[in-house]
Amino acid sequence: TFSTLQNEFDSIESCRNSQQVQIGTNLNFSSEEIVAMLLTKAQEFTAASLGLPKPQLVNDVVITVPSWFGESERSAMMEAASLADLRVLSLVNSNTAVAIKYAFDWKSSKDNETVVFFDLGASSATISVAQVARIGKKKDKVVVEMLSHVVDRSISANAFDDKLVEYLATIADEQRR
């Protein structure tokens, strides 16, 4: 259960002024070290799916991050990638990555289009507006321009879950009366 896990992991202050997870009495991991472990595992999965003999053959990466990541979170992600021996070509906001994917699959007959992307995640809601356009003499190139981006961390899937539980509890209480 969660309470059992809480007792096994303690958060302690590290020498880098970031939190660490303490497992048992002598294993301490910073957030960056834990993310580096996840990135290493992703590197192994990627190499295996590509049929590469060694995970180290996958070195160059583009990492998506939540749009609300500030400079400290982005720096921590870069440090985690460095710990995993990965070369980060770019950190890309997740909704920007979605817009780029949309542009790859874009089949519209229009030369440009304004698109809204909505992401209701576990901890936030994100809305982005992008302009997708065909350019060049033959209109054979597609560009994406991110026009607007907003994040609300008070609206989330977890918040909806909480409200749903509250609503269902009210109904259950009324039925018991």
Coordinates of C-alpha atoms in Angstrom, one line a residue:
T1 CA 0.0 0.0 0.0
F2 CA 1.0 3.6 -0.3
S3 CA 1.5 4.1 3.4
T4 CA 3.9 1.2 3.4
L5 CA 5.9 2.8 0.6
Q6 CA 5.9 6.1 2.4
N7 CA 7.6 4.5 5.3
E8 CA 10.3 3.0 3.1
F9 CA 11.2 6.2 1.4
D10 CA 12.3 9.3 3.2
S11 CA 13.0 12.7 1.6
I12 CA 16.2 14.3 2.8
E13 CA 18.2 17.4 1.9
S14 CA 21.1 16.8 -0.5
C15 CA 24.4 18.7 -0.7
R16 CA 23.1 20.3 -3.9
N17 CA 20.1 21.9 -2.1
S18 CA 17.7 19.5 -3.8
Q19 CA 15.6 16.8 -2.3
Q20 CA 16.9 13.2 -2.2
V21 CA 15.0 10.0 -1.6
Q22 CA 16.5 7.8 1.1
I23 CA 15.9 4.1 0.8
G24 CA 16.8 2.1 3.9
T25 CA 19.7 3.5 5.9
N26 CA 22.4 4.1 3.3
L27 CA 20.9 4.5 -0.2
N28 CA 20.3 8.1 -1.2
F29 CA 19.2 9.3 -4.7
S30 CA 18.6 12.8 -5.9
S31 CA 15.7 13.5 -8.3
E32 CA 18.2 13.9 -11.1
E33 CA 19.7 10.5 -10.4
I34 CA 16.2 8.8 -10.4
V35 CA 15.3 10.5 -13.7
A36 CA 18.7 9.5 -15.1
M37 CA 17.8 5.9 -14.2
L38 CA 14.5 6.3 -16.1
L39 CA 16.3 7.8 -19.1
T40 CA 18.8 4.9 -19.1
K41 CA 16.0 2.4 -19.1
A42 CA 14.3 4.4 -22.0
Q43 CA 17.6 4.3 -23.8
E44 CA 17.7 0.5 -23.4
F45 CA 14.1 0.1 -24.6
T46 CA 14.8 2.3 -27.6
A47 CA 18.0 0.4 -28.6
A48 CA 16.2 -2.9 -28.3
S49 CA 13.2 -1.7 -30.4
L50 CA 15.6 -0.6 -33.1
G51 CA 17.6 -3.8 -32.9
L52 CA 20.8 -2.1 -31.8
P53 CA 23.3 -4.3 -30.0
K54 CA 24.2 -1.7 -27.4
P55 CA 22.0 0.9 -25.7
Q56 CA 24.9 3.4 -25.8
L57 CA 24.3 3.6 -29.6
V58 CA 21.3 5.8 -28.7
N59 CA 23.0 9.0 -27.5
D60 CA 21.2 12.0 -29.1
V61 CA 17.8 12.8 -27.6
V62 CA 15.0 15.3 -27.7
I63 CA 13.2 15.4 -24.4
T64 CA 9.7 16.7 -23.9
V65 CA 8.9 18.5 -20.6
P66 CA 5.8 20.0 -19.2
S67 CA 5.3 23.6 -20.3
W68 CA 5.3 24.8 -16.7
F69 CA 8.9 23.7 -16.2
G70 CA 11.0 26.7 -15.2
E71 CA 14.7 27.1 -15.6
S72 CA 15.5 25.0 -12.5
E73 CA 13.4 22.0 -13.6
R74 CA 14.9 22.3 -17.2
S75 CA 18.4 22.4 -15.7
A76 CA 17.7 19.4 -13.5
M77 CA 16.4 17.5 -16.6
M78 CA 19.6 18.4 -18.5
E79 CA 21.7 17.2 -15.5
A80 CA 19.7 13.9 -15.4
A81 CA 20.4 13.4 -19.1
S82 CA 24.1 14.1 -18.6
L83 CA 24.2 11.5 -15.7
A84 CA 22.7 9.0 -18.2
D85 CA 25.4 9.9 -20.8
L86 CA 22.8 11.4 -23.2
R87 CA 23.3 14.4 -25.4
V88 CA 20.2 16.6 -25.3
L89 CA 19.6 18.2 -28.7
S90 CA 16.6 20.1 -27.3
L91 CA 14.1 20.3 -24.5
V92 CA 10.6 20.7 -26.1
N93 CA 7.4 21.7 -24.3
S94 CA 5.0 18.7 -24.5
N95 CA 2.3 20.6 -26.4
T96 CA 4.8 21.9 -28.9
A97 CA 5.8 18.3 -29.5
V98 CA 2.1 17.5 -30.1
A99 CA 1.9 20.3 -32.6
I100 CA 4.9 19.1 -34.5
K101 CA 3.4 15.6 -34.6
Y102 CA 0.1 17.1 -35.8
A103 CA 2.1 18.9 -38.6
F104 CA 3.7 15.6 -39.7
D105 CA 0.3 14.0 -40.2
W106 CA -1.4 17.2 -41.5
K107 CA -3.6 16.3 -44.5
S108 CA -5.7 19.5 -44.8
S109 CA -6.1 21.1 -48.2
K110 CA -5.7 24.5 -46.6
D111 CA -2.3 26.3 -46.8
N112 CA -2.5 27.3 -43.1
E113 CA -4.6 26.4 -40.1
T114 CA -4.8 27.5 -36.5
V115 CA -5.1 24.6 -34.2
V116 CA -5.9 24.4 -30.4
F117 CA -4.3 21.7 -28.4
F118 CA -5.8 20.8 -25.0
D119 CA -4.1 18.6 -22.5
L120 CA -5.8 17.7 -19.2
G121 CA -3.0 16.0 -17.3
A122 CA -2.9 14.6 -13.8
S123 CA -1.6 17.8 -12.3
S124 CA -2.5 20.6 -14.7
A125 CA -4.5 21.7 -17.8
T126 CA -2.6 23.1 -20.7
I127 CA -3.9 24.8 -23.8
S128 CA -1.8 25.8 -26.7
V129 CA -2.6 27.5 -30.0
A130 CA -0.4 26.8 -33.0
Q131 CA -0.4 28.0 -36.6
V132 CA 0.5 25.3 -39.1
A133 CA 1.3 26.4 -42.6
R134 CA 2.7 25.1 -45.9
I135 CA 5.5 27.2 -47.3
G136 CA 7.8 27.2 -50.3
K137 CA 7.2 27.5 -54.0
K138 CA 5.6 24.1 -54.1
K139 CA 4.1 24.4 -50.7
D140 CA 6.0 21.2 -49.8
K141 CA 7.3 22.4 -46.4
V142 CA 5.3 22.6 -43.2
V143 CA 6.1 25.0 -40.4
V144 CA 4.6 25.2 -36.9
E145 CA 4.5 28.4 -35.0
M146 CA 3.3 28.3 -31.4
L147 CA 1.1 31.4 -30.9
S148 CA -0.1 31.0 -27.3
H149 CA 0.4 28.8 -24.4
V150 CA -1.3 28.7 -21.0
V151 CA -1.1 26.3 -18.0
D152 CA -3.5 26.1 -15.1
R153 CA -2.2 23.9 -12.3
S154 CA -5.4 24.2 -10.3
I155 CA -7.4 22.4 -13.0
S156 CA -6.4 18.8 -13.5
A157 CA -7.5 15.2 -13.9
N158 CA -6.8 14.7 -10.2
A159 CA -9.1 17.7 -9.3
F160 CA -11.8 16.1 -11.5
D161 CA -11.3 12.8 -9.7
D162 CA -11.6 14.5 -6.3
K163 CA -14.8 16.3 -7.3
L164 CA -16.2 13.0 -8.7
V165 CA -15.4 11.2 -5.5
E166 CA -17.0 14.0 -3.4
Y167 CA -20.1 13.9 -5.6
L168 CA -20.5 10.1 -5.4
A169 CA -19.9 10.2 -1.6
T170 CA -22.7 12.8 -1.3
I171 CA -25.1 10.6 -3.3
A172 CA -24.1 7.5 -1.3
D173 CA -24.8 9.5 2.0
E174 CA -28.2 10.6 0.7
Q175 CA -29.1 7.0 -0.3
R176 CA -28.2 5.7 3.2
R177 CA -30.5 8.2 4.9

